[in-house]
Amino acid sequence: MEYSLVCHSLNALRSSPVKKRLLLLSIMFLIWVYMLYSCVGSCSTVPSLVVDTYRGKETGSAVAKRTESGRTDLVSKLLPKPQPWEDIEGDYEESSIRLGASRDLLNEEPEADRAEDWDEMRAEQGRVPGPSAMSMSSFSNGSGSKKLPQAIIIGVKKGGTRALLEFLRVHPDIRAVGAEPHFFDRNYENGLEWYRELMPKTLEGQITMEKTPSYFVTREAPARIAAMSRDTKLIVVVRDPVTRAISDYTQTLSKKPDIPSFESLTFKNRTTGLIDTSWSAIQIGIYAKHLDNWLQFFPMRQILFVSGERLISDPAGELGRVQDFLGLKRIITDKHFYFNQTKGFPCLKKAEGSSKPHCLGKTKGRTHPNIDPEVVQRLRDFYRPFNMKFYQMTGHDFGWD
């Protein structure tokens, strides 16, 4: 069609100048219409484009967004690309103090069960540290990881180890097992992974602890702990060995009322006055002998001796020494304690939201039976040289004489 029109127009050019101009304009108009038609047809073939503004991806018919020549579609160039969502971690408020639990320790539950319950509630009420205090992995799951203990309360029985542990658990950077694992004396064959699984989860910067007082008098314990880590920090709570022996006997008497008297168990022969050192209540108090075993594997600088007497008279002072030893900030202070006149030892003040204070259970602070003063004096004479040796080894006079 276009060809015939052009030929007709050329023939008409020869007839008149006016007609020539009209013909030229007509040809230009036809060319413009043709170009416009061609452009409209080409643009109609551009695929529709749908942009997912949430994910920043093209969807729907955008699969064909590329032109046949391989050039990127002009529309996709001009439209701004949406940015993906960023997970912004909010700031967390750190509680300056994390108290143990909102429950009263003055109850009649078994000691181990009570301790484990308190540990679980501490985990629920634990502070949430800021992102800088932990690895990204621990932040993502919010639980930390289980580690072998960096510090262990290794003794001594009836010296005040339970009180020390519960006081220490006030510190936000200490996580401790509630029950006594007895790994290095009774369960060593279970292996370190079994032991690790008993530990609470900790975050970066927190210290994992446990306490088993019988470790101090277990001959194999020092070598076994050293095999785990020679950097382990050891804490021993010591107490006047005579008072400790009576307290030990009192505990046994409460469970077995029919046992022989303290006096009869103390002596191999009451007439000669020979002390029976095979009785565990007596043997535990020979601190110098047991310490010598530990010094074969650990230097003195890695062992801290806490006074059981001062743990009662000045708990904040002794806790200050322990916090320094562990390399922690002194957070546990006088403001956390009050002295319970009825029980005769300090208790933790009540936690926020709780109406009751935290005292150790009724198994602590039992009234001692009356012991023959002559027997007490004989025991003091027996322990004196061992005490003197212990003072020399530790460089500290505990004042038991």
Short mmCIF file of C-alpha atoms in Angstrom, two decimals:
data_model
loop_
_atom_site.label_atom_id
_atom_site.label_comp_id
_atom_site.label_asym_id
_atom_site.label_seq_id
_atom_site.Cartn_x
_atom_site.Cartn_y
_atom_site.Cartn_z
CA MET A 1 0.00 0.00 0.00
CA GLU A 2 2.75 2.38 0.98
CA TYR A 3 4.63 1.73 -2.29
CA SER A 4 1.65 2.58 -4.57
CA LEU A 5 0.98 5.80 -2.69
CA VAL A 6 4.56 6.91 -3.10
CA CYS A 7 4.49 6.23 -6.87
CA HIS A 8 1.21 8.13 -7.28
CA SER A 9 2.65 11.08 -5.39
CA LEU A 10 5.77 11.19 -7.57
CA ASN A 11 3.66 11.36 -10.76
CA ALA A 12 1.61 14.19 -9.28
CA LEU A 13 4.76 16.21 -8.53
CA ARG A 14 5.22 16.86 -12.21
CA SER A 15 1.80 18.60 -12.58
CA SER A 16 1.88 21.59 -10.12
CA PRO A 17 4.18 23.27 -7.54
CA VAL A 18 1.35 23.53 -5.00
CA LYS A 19 0.56 19.92 -5.42
CA LYS A 20 4.24 19.16 -4.95
CA ARG A 21 4.23 20.82 -1.52
CA LEU A 22 1.03 19.06 -0.46
CA LEU A 23 2.44 15.78 -1.61
CA LEU A 24 5.65 16.34 0.35
CA LEU A 25 3.72 17.12 3.53
CA SER A 26 1.57 14.04 3.01
CA ILE A 27 4.64 11.87 2.63
CA MET A 28 6.17 13.32 5.82
CA PHE A 29 2.88 12.73 7.67
CA LEU A 30 2.72 9.15 6.48
CA ILE A 31 6.31 8.55 7.57
CA TRP A 32 5.57 10.02 11.02
CA VAL A 33 2.43 7.87 11.39
CA TYR A 34 4.40 4.80 10.38
CA MET A 35 7.12 5.51 12.90
CA LEU A 36 4.56 6.11 15.62
CA TYR A 37 2.79 2.88 14.76
CA SER A 38 6.05 1.00 14.85
CA CYS A 39 6.98 2.50 18.22
CA VAL A 40 3.61 1.66 19.80
CA GLY A 41 3.83 -1.90 18.58
CA SER A 42 7.33 -2.32 20.01
CA CYS A 43 6.46 -0.83 23.40
CA SER A 44 3.41 -3.06 23.70
CA THR A 45 5.69 -6.08 23.78
CA VAL A 46 7.52 -4.94 27.00
CA PRO A 47 6.54 -7.38 29.81
CA SER A 48 4.76 -6.08 32.82
CA LEU A 49 6.91 -5.64 35.91
CA VAL A 50 5.86 -6.35 39.46
CA VAL A 51 8.25 -5.52 42.25
CA ASP A 52 8.00 -7.19 45.62
CA THR A 53 8.80 -4.25 47.86
CA TYR A 54 9.26 -6.49 50.91
CA ARG A 55 11.81 -8.92 49.57
CA GLY A 56 13.44 -6.72 46.93
CA LYS A 57 12.86 -9.32 44.16
CA GLU A 58 10.97 -9.12 40.81
CA THR A 59 8.05 -11.50 40.53
CA GLY A 60 5.24 -12.45 38.18
CA SER A 61 5.86 -11.71 34.46
CA ALA A 62 9.24 -10.17 35.31
CA VAL A 63 10.78 -13.49 34.35
CA ALA A 64 10.88 -12.00 30.84
CA LYS A 65 12.20 -8.63 31.96
CA ARG A 66 15.26 -8.89 29.72
CA THR A 67 14.95 -7.70 26.09
CA GLU A 68 15.97 -9.90 23.17
CA SER A 69 19.19 -7.94 22.79
CA GLY A 70 20.16 -8.86 26.36
CA ARG A 71 19.91 -5.30 27.68
CA THR A 72 18.45 -4.76 31.13
CA ASP A 73 14.92 -3.42 30.98
CA LEU A 74 14.85 0.36 31.35
CA VAL A 75 12.08 0.26 33.93
CA SER A 76 14.05 -1.98 36.26
CA LYS A 77 16.96 0.46 36.03
CA LEU A 78 14.89 3.46 36.92
CA LEU A 79 12.95 1.93 39.81
CA PRO A 80 14.83 2.12 43.15
CA LYS A 81 15.71 -1.27 44.56
CA PRO A 82 14.06 -1.91 47.93
CA GLN A 83 16.51 -2.70 50.76
CA PRO A 84 16.19 -5.99 52.65
CA TRP A 85 14.99 -5.84 56.25
CA GLU A 86 17.77 -5.64 58.84
CA ASP A 87 17.49 -7.37 62.21
CA ILE A 88 18.30 -4.66 64.69
CA GLU A 89 19.23 -6.02 68.10
CA GLY A 90 17.77 -3.89 70.83
CA ASP A 91 19.69 -2.81 73.87
CA TYR A 92 19.19 -4.79 77.05
CA GLU A 93 19.22 -3.39 80.52
CA GLU A 94 21.69 -5.13 82.77
CA SER A 95 20.60 -5.64 86.32
CA SER A 96 23.47 -4.71 88.59
CA ILE A 97 22.59 -7.55 90.96
CA ARG A 98 21.03 -10.90 90.21
CA LEU A 99 19.62 -12.37 93.38
CA GLY A 100 19.17 -16.06 93.87
CA ALA A 101 15.44 -16.71 93.86
CA SER A 102 12.11 -15.43 95.06
CA ARG A 103 11.61 -18.18 97.57
CA ASP A 104 12.35 -18.81 101.23
CA LEU A 105 15.19 -21.16 102.02
CA LEU A 106 13.70 -21.80 105.44
CA ASN A 107 11.90 -24.98 104.48
CA GLU A 108 12.15 -28.68 105.08
CA GLU A 109 12.97 -29.89 101.58
CA PRO A 110 16.03 -32.11 101.19
CA GLU A 111 19.13 -29.96 100.87
CA ALA A 112 20.10 -31.15 97.39
CA ASP A 113 16.56 -30.69 96.03
CA ARG A 114 16.33 -27.25 97.59
CA ALA A 115 19.60 -26.20 96.00
CA GLU A 116 18.59 -27.47 92.57
CA ASP A 117 15.23 -25.70 92.76
CA TRP A 118 17.00 -22.48 93.68
CA ASP A 119 19.35 -22.91 90.73
CA GLU A 120 16.47 -23.36 88.30
CA MET A 121 14.72 -20.26 89.57
CA ARG A 122 17.94 -18.29 89.35
CA ALA A 123 18.16 -19.28 85.69
CA GLU A 124 14.64 -17.96 85.11
CA GLN A 125 15.37 -14.71 86.89
CA GLY A 126 18.91 -14.28 85.57
CA ARG A 127 19.91 -10.97 84.04
CA VAL A 128 20.02 -10.59 80.27
CA PRO A 129 23.44 -9.29 79.34
CA GLY A 130 24.00 -6.90 76.49
CA PRO A 131 25.12 -8.17 73.06
CA SER A 132 28.72 -7.18 73.74
CA ALA A 133 28.92 -9.62 76.64
CA MET A 134 28.51 -12.75 74.55
CA SER A 135 29.19 -14.33 71.22
CA MET A 136 26.65 -14.02 68.43
CA SER A 137 25.86 -17.72 68.72
CA SER A 138 25.05 -17.49 72.39
CA PHE A 139 23.04 -14.32 71.76
CA SER A 140 20.96 -16.02 69.12
CA ASN A 141 19.93 -18.91 71.36
CA GLY A 142 20.05 -16.95 74.60
CA SER A 143 21.41 -19.87 76.56
CA GLY A 144 25.21 -19.87 76.41
CA SER A 145 27.15 -23.11 76.63
CA LYS A 146 28.22 -25.66 79.21
CA LYS A 147 31.82 -25.49 80.34
CA LEU A 148 33.97 -27.39 82.78
CA PRO A 149 34.29 -25.43 86.03
CA GLN A 150 37.00 -22.81 86.30
CA ALA A 151 36.64 -22.75 90.10
CA ILE A 152 35.71 -25.45 92.62
CA ILE A 153 34.89 -25.29 96.31
CA ILE A 154 36.76 -28.43 97.37
CA GLY A 155 36.13 -28.40 101.11
CA VAL A 156 35.67 -28.80 103.92
CA LYS A 157 32.60 -30.63 105.11
CA LYS A 158 30.68 -28.67 107.80
CA GLY A 159 32.96 -25.70 107.25
CA GLY A 160 30.41 -23.42 105.59
CA THR A 161 30.65 -24.48 101.95
CA ARG A 162 26.91 -24.33 101.34
CA ALA A 163 26.67 -20.82 102.74
CA LEU A 164 29.61 -19.67 100.63
CA LEU A 165 28.15 -21.16 97.46
CA GLU A 166 24.74 -19.58 97.99
CA PHE A 167 26.27 -16.21 98.79
CA LEU A 168 28.44 -16.38 95.66
CA ARG A 169 25.47 -17.15 93.46
CA VAL A 170 24.25 -13.63 94.08
CA HIS A 171 27.03 -12.50 91.75
CA PRO A 172 25.82 -12.09 88.14
CA ASP A 173 29.05 -13.55 86.75
CA ILE A 174 28.94 -16.81 88.71
CA ARG A 175 26.90 -19.83 87.67
CA ALA A 176 27.10 -22.85 89.94
CA VAL A 177 25.70 -26.37 90.18
CA GLY A 178 23.16 -26.66 92.99
CA ALA A 179 23.78 -30.26 94.02
CA GLU A 180 27.22 -31.71 94.77
CA PRO A 181 28.45 -33.59 91.65
CA HIS A 182 31.03 -35.77 93.52
CA PHE A 183 32.76 -36.26 90.19
CA PHE A 184 36.39 -36.39 91.30
CA ASP A 185 35.71 -38.78 94.18
CA ARG A 186 32.75 -41.00 93.25
CA ASN A 187 31.86 -40.58 89.57
CA TYR A 188 35.19 -40.10 87.84
CA GLU A 189 34.71 -43.16 85.65
CA ASN A 190 31.78 -41.38 83.96
CA GLY A 191 34.21 -39.08 82.13
CA LEU A 192 34.58 -35.34 81.67
CA GLU A 193 31.73 -35.03 79.18
CA TRP A 194 29.34 -36.45 81.76
CA TYR A 195 30.73 -33.93 84.25
CA ARG A 196 30.38 -31.07 81.78
CA GLU A 197 26.73 -31.91 81.20
CA LEU A 198 26.04 -31.36 84.90
CA MET A 199 27.21 -27.76 84.66
CA PRO A 200 24.85 -24.83 84.11
CA LYS A 201 25.09 -22.94 80.84
CA THR A 202 27.21 -19.83 81.02
CA LEU A 203 27.80 -16.81 78.84
CA GLU A 204 31.15 -15.34 77.91
CA GLY A 205 32.78 -13.82 80.98
CA GLN A 206 30.82 -15.88 83.50
CA ILE A 207 32.51 -18.40 85.80
CA THR A 208 31.27 -21.97 86.14
CA MET A 209 31.55 -23.37 89.67
CA GLU A 210 30.68 -26.41 91.72
CA LYS A 211 31.24 -27.48 95.31
CA THR A 212 31.92 -30.92 96.71
CA PRO A 213 33.52 -30.72 100.19
CA SER A 214 34.76 -34.30 100.17
CA TYR A 215 37.28 -33.50 97.43
CA PHE A 216 39.65 -31.97 99.99
CA VAL A 217 40.15 -35.30 101.77
CA THR A 218 40.07 -37.50 98.65
CA ARG A 219 43.61 -38.53 97.79
CA GLU A 220 42.96 -38.92 94.05
CA ALA A 221 41.10 -35.62 93.63
CA PRO A 222 44.10 -33.26 93.20
CA ALA A 223 45.62 -35.27 90.35
CA ARG A 224 42.25 -35.68 88.66
CA ILE A 225 41.40 -31.97 88.80
CA ALA A 226 44.90 -31.10 87.58
CA ALA A 227 44.38 -33.48 84.65
CA MET A 228 41.23 -31.53 83.76
CA SER A 229 42.96 -28.16 84.09
CA ARG A 230 45.94 -26.97 86.12
CA ASP A 231 44.46 -23.47 85.98
CA THR A 232 41.45 -24.45 88.10
CA LYS A 233 41.00 -22.14 91.08
CA LEU A 234 40.34 -23.97 94.36
CA ILE A 235 38.48 -22.67 97.39
CA VAL A 236 38.62 -24.30 100.83
CA VAL A 237 36.34 -23.18 103.65
CA VAL A 238 38.07 -24.10 106.91
CA ARG A 239 36.75 -23.97 110.44
CA ASP A 240 38.01 -24.75 113.94
CA PRO A 241 38.57 -28.53 113.56
CA VAL A 242 37.11 -29.28 117.00
CA THR A 243 33.89 -27.36 116.31
CA ARG A 244 33.79 -28.86 112.84
CA ALA A 245 34.03 -32.42 114.22
CA ILE A 246 31.17 -31.78 116.65
CA SER A 247 29.06 -30.30 113.85
CA ASP A 248 29.84 -33.33 111.69
CA TYR A 249 28.72 -35.65 114.48
CA THR A 250 25.57 -33.57 115.05
CA GLN A 251 24.57 -33.98 111.43
CA THR A 252 25.03 -37.75 111.57
CA LEU A 253 23.15 -37.91 114.88
CA SER A 254 20.15 -36.18 113.33
CA LYS A 255 19.92 -38.97 110.75
CA LYS A 256 20.94 -41.87 112.99
CA PRO A 257 19.88 -41.20 116.59
CA ASP A 258 21.21 -44.59 117.77
CA ILE A 259 24.89 -43.98 116.98
CA PRO A 260 27.43 -44.10 119.85
CA SER A 261 28.26 -40.96 121.79
CA PHE A 262 30.73 -38.41 120.47
CA GLU A 263 33.13 -39.23 123.30
CA SER A 264 33.21 -42.95 122.56
CA LEU A 265 33.83 -42.34 118.86
CA THR A 266 36.62 -39.83 119.51
CA PHE A 267 38.94 -42.21 121.37
CA LYS A 268 40.38 -45.55 120.50
CA ASN A 269 40.82 -45.97 124.22
CA ARG A 270 39.18 -43.51 126.59
CA THR A 271 41.52 -44.49 129.44
CA THR A 272 44.71 -43.77 127.51
CA GLY A 273 43.21 -40.80 125.68
CA LEU A 274 44.40 -42.01 122.27
CA ILE A 275 42.47 -40.21 119.51
CA ASP A 276 40.92 -42.37 116.81
CA THR A 277 42.11 -40.67 113.62
CA SER A 278 40.37 -43.27 111.48
CA TRP A 279 37.02 -41.63 112.34
CA SER A 280 36.25 -39.30 109.44
CA ALA A 281 34.97 -36.55 111.73
CA ILE A 282 38.44 -36.36 113.29
CA GLN A 283 40.47 -37.04 110.14
CA ILE A 284 38.93 -34.22 108.07
CA GLY A 285 40.19 -31.62 110.55
CA ILE A 286 43.87 -32.51 110.02
CA TYR A 287 44.02 -29.80 107.36
CA ALA A 288 47.81 -29.68 106.98
CA LYS A 289 47.95 -33.33 105.97
CA HIS A 290 45.33 -32.94 103.25
CA LEU A 291 46.74 -29.64 102.00
CA ASP A 292 50.14 -31.24 101.48
CA ASN A 293 48.51 -33.61 98.99
CA TRP A 294 47.04 -30.70 97.02
CA LEU A 295 50.31 -28.79 96.91
CA GLN A 296 51.81 -31.66 94.91
CA PHE A 297 49.65 -30.54 91.98
CA PHE A 298 48.62 -26.91 92.57
CA PRO A 299 50.61 -23.87 93.71
CA MET A 300 49.40 -22.06 96.81
CA ARG A 301 48.43 -19.01 94.75
CA GLN A 302 45.62 -21.06 93.17
CA ILE A 303 44.09 -22.05 96.50
CA LEU A 304 42.04 -19.65 98.61
CA PHE A 305 41.23 -20.44 102.24
CA VAL A 306 38.02 -18.93 103.55
CA SER A 307 37.47 -18.68 107.29
CA GLY A 308 34.23 -20.37 108.30
CA GLU A 309 34.13 -18.22 111.42
CA ARG A 310 34.51 -14.95 109.50
CA LEU A 311 31.97 -16.15 106.96
CA ILE A 312 29.54 -15.80 109.89
CA SER A 313 30.93 -12.67 111.58
CA ASP A 314 31.86 -10.76 108.39
CA PRO A 315 30.31 -12.40 105.32
CA ALA A 316 30.82 -9.38 103.07
CA GLY A 317 34.51 -9.23 103.97
CA GLU A 318 35.12 -12.88 103.17
CA LEU A 319 33.06 -12.63 99.99
CA GLY A 320 35.18 -9.67 98.97
CA ARG A 321 38.30 -11.82 99.21
CA VAL A 322 36.65 -14.56 97.16
CA GLN A 323 35.54 -12.15 94.45
CA ASP A 324 39.07 -10.76 94.24
CA PHE A 325 40.48 -14.29 94.01
CA LEU A 326 38.12 -15.13 91.15
CA GLY A 327 38.98 -11.89 89.34
CA LEU A 328 35.45 -10.52 89.65
CA LYS A 329 34.14 -7.09 90.47
CA ARG A 330 33.13 -6.71 94.13
CA ILE A 331 29.38 -6.73 93.73
CA ILE A 332 28.42 -8.73 96.84
CA THR A 333 28.69 -6.31 99.76
CA ASP A 334 27.24 -5.59 103.21
CA LYS A 335 23.95 -4.49 101.70
CA HIS A 336 23.17 -8.09 100.72
CA PHE A 337 23.25 -9.54 104.26
CA TYR A 338 21.51 -9.39 107.58
CA PHE A 339 22.27 -11.44 110.68
CA ASN A 340 19.57 -13.90 111.73
CA GLN A 341 19.67 -13.97 115.54
CA THR A 342 17.54 -17.11 115.75
CA LYS A 343 19.68 -19.20 113.42
CA GLY A 344 22.95 -17.61 114.49
CA PHE A 345 24.35 -16.89 111.04
CA PRO A 346 23.93 -14.32 108.26
CA CYS A 347 21.22 -14.58 105.62
CA LEU A 348 20.72 -12.92 102.28
CA LYS A 349 18.25 -10.06 102.31
CA LYS A 350 15.03 -10.62 100.43
CA ALA A 351 15.06 -10.27 96.70
CA GLU A 352 12.93 -7.71 94.92
CA GLY A 353 9.37 -8.96 94.67
CA SER A 354 9.80 -11.44 97.52
CA SER A 355 8.41 -10.99 101.01
CA LYS A 356 10.85 -13.39 102.65
CA PRO A 357 14.63 -13.45 103.16
CA HIS A 358 16.96 -16.19 101.96
CA CYS A 359 18.38 -18.27 104.76
CA LEU A 360 19.88 -21.71 104.64
CA GLY A 361 17.50 -24.48 105.62
CA LYS A 362 16.87 -26.07 108.99
CA THR A 363 19.63 -28.57 108.36
CA LYS A 364 22.03 -25.67 108.94
CA GLY A 365 22.65 -24.21 112.36
CA ARG A 366 21.64 -27.28 114.37
CA THR A 367 22.14 -27.09 118.11
CA HIS A 368 25.21 -29.10 119.10
CA PRO A 369 24.94 -31.70 121.86
CA ASN A 370 26.76 -31.08 125.10
CA ILE A 371 30.24 -32.58 124.90
CA ASP A 372 32.41 -33.36 127.93
CA PRO A 373 34.78 -30.35 128.30
CA GLU A 374 37.69 -32.71 128.98
CA VAL A 375 37.10 -34.37 125.61
CA VAL A 376 36.97 -30.98 123.90
CA GLN A 377 40.26 -29.98 125.53
CA ARG A 378 41.89 -33.26 124.57
CA LEU A 379 40.87 -32.66 120.97
CA ARG A 380 42.28 -29.13 121.05
CA ASP A 381 45.59 -30.49 122.28
CA PHE A 382 45.53 -33.08 119.52
CA TYR A 383 44.84 -30.58 116.73
CA ARG A 384 47.22 -27.84 117.93
CA PRO A 385 50.40 -29.02 116.16
CA PHE A 386 48.46 -29.69 112.96
CA ASN A 387 46.90 -26.22 113.18
CA MET A 388 50.31 -24.62 113.64
CA LYS A 389 51.59 -26.44 110.59
CA PHE A 390 48.54 -25.35 108.62
CA TYR A 391 49.09 -21.72 109.61
CA GLN A 392 52.68 -21.95 108.37
CA MET A 393 51.68 -23.51 105.08
CA THR A 394 48.97 -20.95 104.33
CA GLY A 395 50.70 -17.95 105.89
CA HIS A 396 47.58 -17.18 107.89
CA ASP A 397 46.65 -17.62 111.54
CA PHE A 398 43.01 -18.59 111.80
CA GLY A 399 42.97 -18.16 115.56
CA TRP A 400 41.63 -21.56 116.56
CA ASP A 401 43.85 -21.71 119.64
#
